[in-house]
């Protein structure tokens, strides 16, 4: 990754953007010539984005999912709703800042939004455990989901974590049991649940808020049983094989759609979500609302039956003769 915060394969795009910026301070050209040069560079920029992002390897998509400039949960929430009301604490131990949740209204639809949250700076990341939830984070999420279920509000969860926090305190306070409880409870809620993988979808850490009627996935997110580095460390004893592991794990949105693990792919703005947060939010909102409206038309009994069948189908296969 370059010091300017962009990935190595994005370097040609950044160079063209810098050329466009330099044009603004170039007073030696006429207005007509400036406009001509700007149009040429803008066309080149669009073509570069199209070429680079249409042929990404699984490992490059993992890198984009972790991009430091990619919008996080609260970046989307600020653009989706003006009345987000955050609720804190699990009423048992503490308030884990790596999971954030609360009430909100999106285009007149009231809902409960819960998401995993990373930090932008080292200080923020330390406060939010680098987006890796503790057991109290999962218990907070469950408390809020039970609240939503009680008041008949749809639940929207935003997945973006490398995995649950692996520290001693996390194990002492039963992170495995907290995730397992969430899986069981989410299976039985009688309100619509929509989960969106917006960045990283790592292992049980992601599943802890990921049992849903519809699972949506951003075009450049990944969803996997283990991180590529973790897989490489187990299989090859060296994380340098992470690109190879990413290819074998079938962790991209397109692969997971074909396998029936997710229900829809949410397209990102030209390039990727980190180039245009506002447009990325508009596209995301459209997909969330259409799914919630479709699910709200179902009775609680139908919701539970369809959710049960959705998960029963995963892993089915037919042996070829």
Protein backbone atom coordinates (compact mmCIF):
# COMPACT_ATOMS: atom_id res chain seq x y z
CA UNK A 1 0.00 0.00 0.00
CA UNK A 2 1.23 3.49 -0.87
CA UNK A 3 1.77 6.17 1.76
CA UNK A 4 -1.16 8.12 0.29
CA UNK A 5 -3.49 5.33 1.47
CA UNK A 6 -4.17 3.70 -1.90
CA UNK A 7 -3.42 0.16 -3.03
CA UNK A 8 -0.56 -0.70 -5.40
CA UNK A 9 -2.85 -1.62 -8.29
CA UNK A 10 -4.65 1.75 -7.88
CA UNK A 11 -1.47 3.72 -8.61
CA UNK A 12 -2.39 4.53 -12.29
CA UNK A 13 -5.76 5.93 -11.12
CA UNK A 14 -4.15 8.08 -8.42
CA UNK A 15 -1.63 9.45 -10.95
CA UNK A 16 -4.44 10.61 -13.29
CA UNK A 17 -6.33 12.19 -10.34
CA UNK A 18 -3.14 14.08 -9.42
CA UNK A 19 -2.84 15.31 -13.04
CA UNK A 20 -6.43 16.60 -12.90
CA UNK A 21 -5.68 18.38 -9.62
CA UNK A 22 -2.55 19.99 -11.12
CA UNK A 23 -4.66 21.42 -13.95
CA UNK A 24 -6.51 23.57 -11.39
CA UNK A 25 -3.31 25.50 -10.59
CA UNK A 26 -2.05 25.72 -14.18
CA UNK A 27 -2.73 29.31 -15.24
CA UNK A 28 -0.67 29.12 -18.42
CA UNK A 29 -3.49 27.48 -20.39
CA UNK A 30 -6.59 29.09 -21.85
CA UNK A 31 -10.01 28.15 -20.45
CA UNK A 32 -10.74 26.23 -23.65
CA UNK A 33 -7.47 24.26 -23.46
CA UNK A 34 -7.99 23.57 -19.75
CA UNK A 35 -11.45 22.16 -20.44
CA UNK A 36 -10.09 20.00 -23.27
CA UNK A 37 -7.29 18.59 -21.08
CA UNK A 38 -9.72 17.99 -18.20
CA UNK A 39 -12.11 16.06 -20.45
CA UNK A 40 -9.27 13.89 -21.82
CA UNK A 41 -8.05 13.07 -18.30
CA UNK A 42 -11.59 12.39 -16.97
CA UNK A 43 -12.22 9.97 -19.85
CA UNK A 44 -8.89 8.28 -19.13
CA UNK A 45 -9.80 8.06 -15.44
CA UNK A 46 -13.14 6.37 -16.15
CA UNK A 47 -11.52 3.90 -18.54
CA UNK A 48 -8.79 3.07 -16.01
CA UNK A 49 -11.32 2.45 -13.23
CA UNK A 50 -13.36 0.22 -15.52
CA UNK A 51 -10.31 -1.77 -16.66
CA UNK A 52 -8.70 -2.18 -13.23
CA UNK A 53 -11.82 -2.99 -11.17
CA UNK A 54 -13.47 -5.31 -13.71
CA UNK A 55 -10.62 -7.83 -13.56
CA UNK A 56 -9.75 -8.03 -9.87
CA UNK A 57 -8.36 -11.23 -8.34
CA UNK A 58 -9.94 -12.57 -5.11
CA UNK A 59 -6.91 -11.29 -3.15
CA UNK A 60 -7.29 -7.79 -4.63
CA UNK A 61 -10.96 -7.80 -3.57
CA UNK A 62 -9.84 -8.71 -0.04
CA UNK A 63 -7.51 -5.70 -0.11
CA UNK A 64 -10.35 -3.42 -1.26
CA UNK A 65 -12.62 -4.80 1.49
CA UNK A 66 -9.91 -3.66 3.97
CA UNK A 67 -9.23 -0.35 2.19
CA UNK A 68 -8.50 2.39 4.77
CA UNK A 69 -10.67 4.84 2.82
CA UNK A 70 -13.63 2.44 2.48
CA UNK A 71 -16.84 3.63 4.21
CA UNK A 72 -17.58 1.94 7.54
CA UNK A 73 -20.90 1.24 9.27
CA UNK A 74 -21.37 4.72 10.80
CA UNK A 75 -20.34 6.40 7.50
CA UNK A 76 -23.29 4.66 5.85
CA UNK A 77 -25.66 5.32 8.78
CA UNK A 78 -25.00 9.09 8.68
CA UNK A 79 -26.04 9.08 5.02
CA UNK A 80 -28.94 6.64 5.37
CA UNK A 81 -30.74 8.31 8.26
CA UNK A 82 -30.85 11.60 10.17
CA UNK A 83 -32.38 10.15 13.35
CA UNK A 84 -30.06 7.27 14.32
CA UNK A 85 -30.34 6.80 18.10
CA UNK A 86 -27.50 4.72 19.49
CA UNK A 87 -28.06 2.29 22.37
CA UNK A 88 -25.15 1.10 24.50
CA UNK A 89 -24.09 -1.77 26.75
CA UNK A 90 -25.00 -5.43 27.20
CA UNK A 91 -26.40 -4.97 30.76
CA UNK A 92 -23.94 -7.64 31.92
CA UNK A 93 -20.35 -6.47 31.58
CA UNK A 94 -19.71 -3.38 29.46
CA UNK A 95 -20.09 -1.49 26.21
CA UNK A 96 -18.09 -2.90 23.30
CA UNK A 97 -17.46 -0.12 20.76
CA UNK A 98 -16.67 -2.57 17.96
CA UNK A 99 -20.41 -3.24 17.64
CA UNK A 100 -22.69 -0.21 17.35
CA UNK A 101 -26.47 -0.30 17.19
CA UNK A 102 -29.64 1.71 17.56
CA UNK A 103 -33.00 2.80 16.18
CA UNK A 104 -33.25 4.65 12.87
CA UNK A 105 -35.69 5.57 10.10
CA UNK A 106 -34.86 5.05 6.42
CA UNK A 107 -37.35 6.66 4.04
CA UNK A 108 -40.17 6.31 6.57
CA UNK A 109 -39.32 2.73 7.56
CA UNK A 110 -38.37 2.36 11.23
CA UNK A 111 -35.76 -0.29 11.96
CA UNK A 112 -32.95 -1.45 14.25
CA UNK A 113 -29.49 -1.14 12.69
CA UNK A 114 -26.52 -3.00 14.16
CA UNK A 115 -23.03 -2.98 12.68
CA UNK A 116 -19.42 -3.83 13.29
CA UNK A 117 -17.28 -0.71 13.41
CA UNK A 118 -13.56 -0.17 12.80
CA UNK A 119 -11.56 2.97 13.54
CA UNK A 120 -9.72 5.33 11.19
CA UNK A 121 -6.83 6.16 13.52
CA UNK A 122 -4.76 3.97 15.85
CA UNK A 123 -6.53 5.51 18.87
CA UNK A 124 -9.97 4.77 17.38
CA UNK A 125 -8.93 1.24 16.41
CA UNK A 126 -7.70 0.50 19.92
CA UNK A 127 -11.04 1.71 21.31
CA UNK A 128 -12.94 -0.43 18.79
CA UNK A 129 -10.63 -3.51 18.98
CA UNK A 130 -9.82 -3.01 15.27
CA UNK A 131 -13.43 -3.94 14.53
CA UNK A 132 -13.15 -7.33 16.26
CA UNK A 133 -16.08 -7.74 18.69
CA UNK A 134 -15.84 -8.96 22.27
CA UNK A 135 -18.51 -11.21 23.85
CA UNK A 136 -20.22 -8.14 25.34
CA UNK A 137 -20.52 -6.75 21.80
CA UNK A 138 -22.48 -9.81 20.68
CA UNK A 139 -24.59 -9.66 23.84
CA UNK A 140 -25.31 -5.98 23.17
CA UNK A 141 -26.32 -6.86 19.61
CA UNK A 142 -28.64 -9.58 20.93
CA UNK A 143 -30.21 -7.20 23.47
CA UNK A 144 -30.97 -4.72 20.69
CA UNK A 145 -32.32 -7.42 18.36
CA UNK A 146 -34.66 -8.66 21.11
CA UNK A 147 -35.84 -5.07 21.54
CA UNK A 148 -36.52 -4.81 17.80
CA UNK A 149 -38.38 -8.13 17.86
CA UNK A 150 -40.52 -6.95 20.80
CA UNK A 151 -41.57 -3.78 18.95
CA UNK A 152 -41.98 -5.52 15.54
CA UNK A 153 -39.14 -3.59 13.87
CA UNK A 154 -37.04 -5.02 11.03
CA UNK A 155 -33.38 -5.68 11.86
CA UNK A 156 -30.55 -4.59 9.54
CA UNK A 157 -27.04 -5.81 10.37
CA UNK A 158 -23.84 -4.55 8.74
CA UNK A 159 -20.98 -7.05 8.71
CA UNK A 160 -17.42 -5.74 8.63
CA UNK A 161 -14.95 -7.65 10.79
CA UNK A 162 -11.84 -9.77 10.40
CA UNK A 163 -13.27 -11.97 13.18
CA UNK A 164 -14.21 -11.95 16.85
CA UNK A 165 -11.58 -10.53 19.23
CA UNK A 166 -9.07 -13.33 20.02
CA UNK A 167 -7.76 -12.06 23.40
CA UNK A 168 -7.80 -13.83 26.77
CA UNK A 169 -10.59 -11.61 28.15
CA UNK A 170 -12.73 -12.53 25.18
CA UNK A 171 -12.28 -16.24 25.89
CA UNK A 172 -12.79 -15.75 29.64
CA UNK A 173 -16.14 -14.09 28.99
CA UNK A 174 -17.23 -16.87 26.57
CA UNK A 175 -17.12 -15.33 23.11
CA UNK A 176 -17.96 -18.71 21.52
CA UNK A 177 -21.09 -19.06 23.64
CA UNK A 178 -22.11 -15.45 22.90
CA UNK A 179 -21.88 -16.06 19.12
CA UNK A 180 -23.69 -19.42 19.39
CA UNK A 181 -26.51 -17.83 21.41
CA UNK A 182 -26.91 -15.15 18.74
CA UNK A 183 -27.13 -17.79 15.99
CA UNK A 184 -29.86 -19.61 17.89
CA UNK A 185 -31.85 -16.49 18.85
CA UNK A 186 -31.64 -14.85 15.41
CA UNK A 187 -33.02 -18.04 13.87
CA UNK A 188 -36.26 -17.57 15.81
CA UNK A 189 -37.00 -13.83 15.58
CA UNK A 190 -40.35 -13.11 13.91
CA UNK A 191 -39.28 -9.82 12.27
CA UNK A 192 -37.46 -9.39 8.92
CA UNK A 193 -33.67 -9.57 9.17
CA UNK A 194 -31.42 -8.24 6.41
CA UNK A 195 -27.63 -8.62 6.70
CA UNK A 196 -25.19 -6.71 4.50
CA UNK A 197 -21.50 -7.60 4.20
CA UNK A 198 -20.00 -4.14 3.60
CA UNK A 199 -16.30 -4.99 3.97
CA UNK A 200 -14.71 -7.96 5.69
CA UNK A 201 -16.85 -10.94 6.63
CA UNK A 202 -14.55 -13.01 8.80
CA UNK A 203 -15.52 -16.36 10.32
CA UNK A 204 -17.80 -16.67 13.37
CA UNK A 205 -17.14 -13.02 14.12
CA UNK A 206 -19.27 -12.14 11.11
CA UNK A 207 -21.85 -14.90 11.67
CA UNK A 208 -22.59 -13.58 15.16
CA UNK A 209 -24.82 -10.90 13.59
CA UNK A 210 -25.31 -12.65 10.24
CA UNK A 211 -28.26 -15.07 10.52
CA UNK A 212 -30.80 -13.40 8.24
CA UNK A 213 -33.69 -13.78 5.81
CA UNK A 214 -31.64 -12.04 3.13
CA UNK A 215 -27.86 -11.74 2.99
CA UNK A 216 -26.59 -9.00 0.70
CA UNK A 217 -22.96 -8.39 -0.14
CA UNK A 218 -21.14 -5.39 -1.52
CA UNK A 219 -19.40 -6.12 -4.80
CA UNK A 220 -15.90 -5.76 -3.31
CA UNK A 221 -16.52 -7.30 0.12
CA UNK A 222 -15.46 -10.80 1.14
CA UNK A 223 -17.18 -13.42 3.32
CA UNK A 224 -15.20 -16.41 4.50
CA UNK A 225 -14.84 -19.12 7.12
CA UNK A 226 -11.30 -17.81 7.80
CA UNK A 227 -9.10 -14.94 6.64
CA UNK A 228 -6.74 -15.71 3.72
CA UNK A 229 -3.76 -15.13 6.04
CA UNK A 230 -5.19 -17.53 8.65
CA UNK A 231 -5.82 -20.17 6.01
CA UNK A 232 -2.29 -19.74 4.60
CA UNK A 233 -0.78 -20.03 8.09
CA UNK A 234 -2.60 -23.35 8.65
CA UNK A 235 -2.10 -24.94 5.22
CA UNK A 236 1.31 -23.59 4.19
CA UNK A 237 2.68 -22.37 7.54
CA UNK A 238 3.33 -18.97 5.90
CA UNK A 239 0.97 -16.03 5.33
CA UNK A 240 2.77 -15.12 2.08
CA UNK A 241 0.44 -17.69 0.47
CA UNK A 242 -2.61 -15.52 1.36
CA UNK A 243 -3.34 -14.65 -2.34
CA UNK A 244 -3.44 -18.38 -3.17
CA UNK A 245 -5.67 -19.05 -0.14
CA UNK A 246 -8.04 -16.22 -1.17
CA UNK A 247 -8.54 -17.92 -4.54
CA UNK A 248 -9.27 -21.33 -2.98
CA UNK A 249 -11.61 -20.05 -0.23
CA UNK A 250 -14.35 -18.93 -2.69
CA UNK A 251 -14.83 -15.74 -0.70
CA UNK A 252 -15.90 -13.22 -3.37
CA UNK A 253 -19.49 -12.03 -3.79
CA UNK A 254 -19.87 -13.66 -7.22
CA UNK A 255 -18.64 -17.06 -5.98
CA UNK A 256 -20.86 -16.94 -2.87
CA UNK A 257 -23.91 -16.01 -4.95
CA UNK A 258 -23.30 -19.05 -7.18
CA UNK A 259 -22.98 -21.25 -4.08
CA UNK A 260 -26.25 -19.91 -2.63
CA UNK A 261 -24.58 -18.49 0.50
CA UNK A 262 -25.71 -14.93 -0.26
CA UNK A 263 -28.85 -13.65 -1.98
CA UNK A 264 -27.76 -10.51 -3.84
CA UNK A 265 -24.65 -8.59 -4.85
CA UNK A 266 -24.79 -4.82 -4.29
CA UNK A 267 -22.89 -3.06 -7.09
CA UNK A 268 -20.42 -0.36 -6.05
CA UNK A 269 -19.77 3.01 -7.73
CA UNK A 270 -17.29 3.05 -10.63
CA UNK A 271 -14.08 1.78 -9.14
CA UNK A 272 -15.22 0.88 -5.64
CA UNK A 273 -17.13 2.28 -2.63
CA UNK A 274 -14.11 4.22 -1.33
CA UNK A 275 -14.20 6.55 -4.37
CA UNK A 276 -17.77 7.75 -3.75
CA UNK A 277 -19.36 7.23 -0.31
CA UNK A 278 -22.58 9.06 -1.21
CA UNK A 279 -23.30 7.02 -4.33
CA UNK A 280 -22.35 3.79 -2.54
CA UNK A 281 -24.91 4.66 0.17
CA UNK A 282 -27.65 5.41 -2.37
CA UNK A 283 -27.17 2.02 -4.04
CA UNK A 284 -27.02 0.27 -0.65
CA UNK A 285 -30.23 2.00 0.51
CA UNK A 286 -32.12 0.87 -2.58
CA UNK A 287 -31.20 -2.79 -1.97
CA UNK A 288 -31.92 -2.68 1.77
CA UNK A 289 -35.34 -1.06 1.34
CA UNK A 290 -36.48 -3.36 -1.48
CA UNK A 291 -35.61 -6.42 0.61
CA UNK A 292 -37.24 -5.11 3.80
CA UNK A 293 -40.43 -4.23 1.90
CA UNK A 294 -40.56 -7.72 0.36
CA UNK A 295 -40.00 -9.39 3.75
CA UNK A 296 -42.56 -7.20 5.55
CA UNK A 297 -45.23 -8.62 3.23
CA UNK A 298 -44.69 -12.07 4.80
CA UNK A 299 -46.39 -13.30 7.98
CA UNK A 300 -44.17 -14.23 10.98
CA UNK A 301 -44.85 -17.92 10.24
CA UNK A 302 -43.82 -17.54 6.58
CA UNK A 303 -40.68 -15.63 7.61
CA UNK A 304 -39.56 -18.41 9.94
CA UNK A 305 -40.30 -21.15 7.41
CA UNK A 306 -38.40 -19.41 4.62
CA UNK A 307 -35.46 -18.59 6.93
CA UNK A 308 -35.27 -22.25 8.01
CA UNK A 309 -35.35 -23.47 4.39
CA UNK A 310 -32.77 -20.87 3.35
CA UNK A 311 -30.17 -22.35 5.70
CA UNK A 312 -31.18 -25.98 5.07
CA UNK A 313 -30.35 -25.48 1.38
CA UNK A 314 -26.77 -24.32 2.02
CA UNK A 315 -24.30 -27.12 1.35
CA UNK A 316 -26.61 -29.22 -0.80
CA UNK A 317 -24.91 -30.77 -3.78
CA UNK A 318 -25.60 -33.34 -6.46
CA UNK A 319 -22.93 -35.82 -7.44
CA UNK A 320 -22.37 -35.84 -11.20
CA UNK A 321 -22.67 -39.26 -12.89
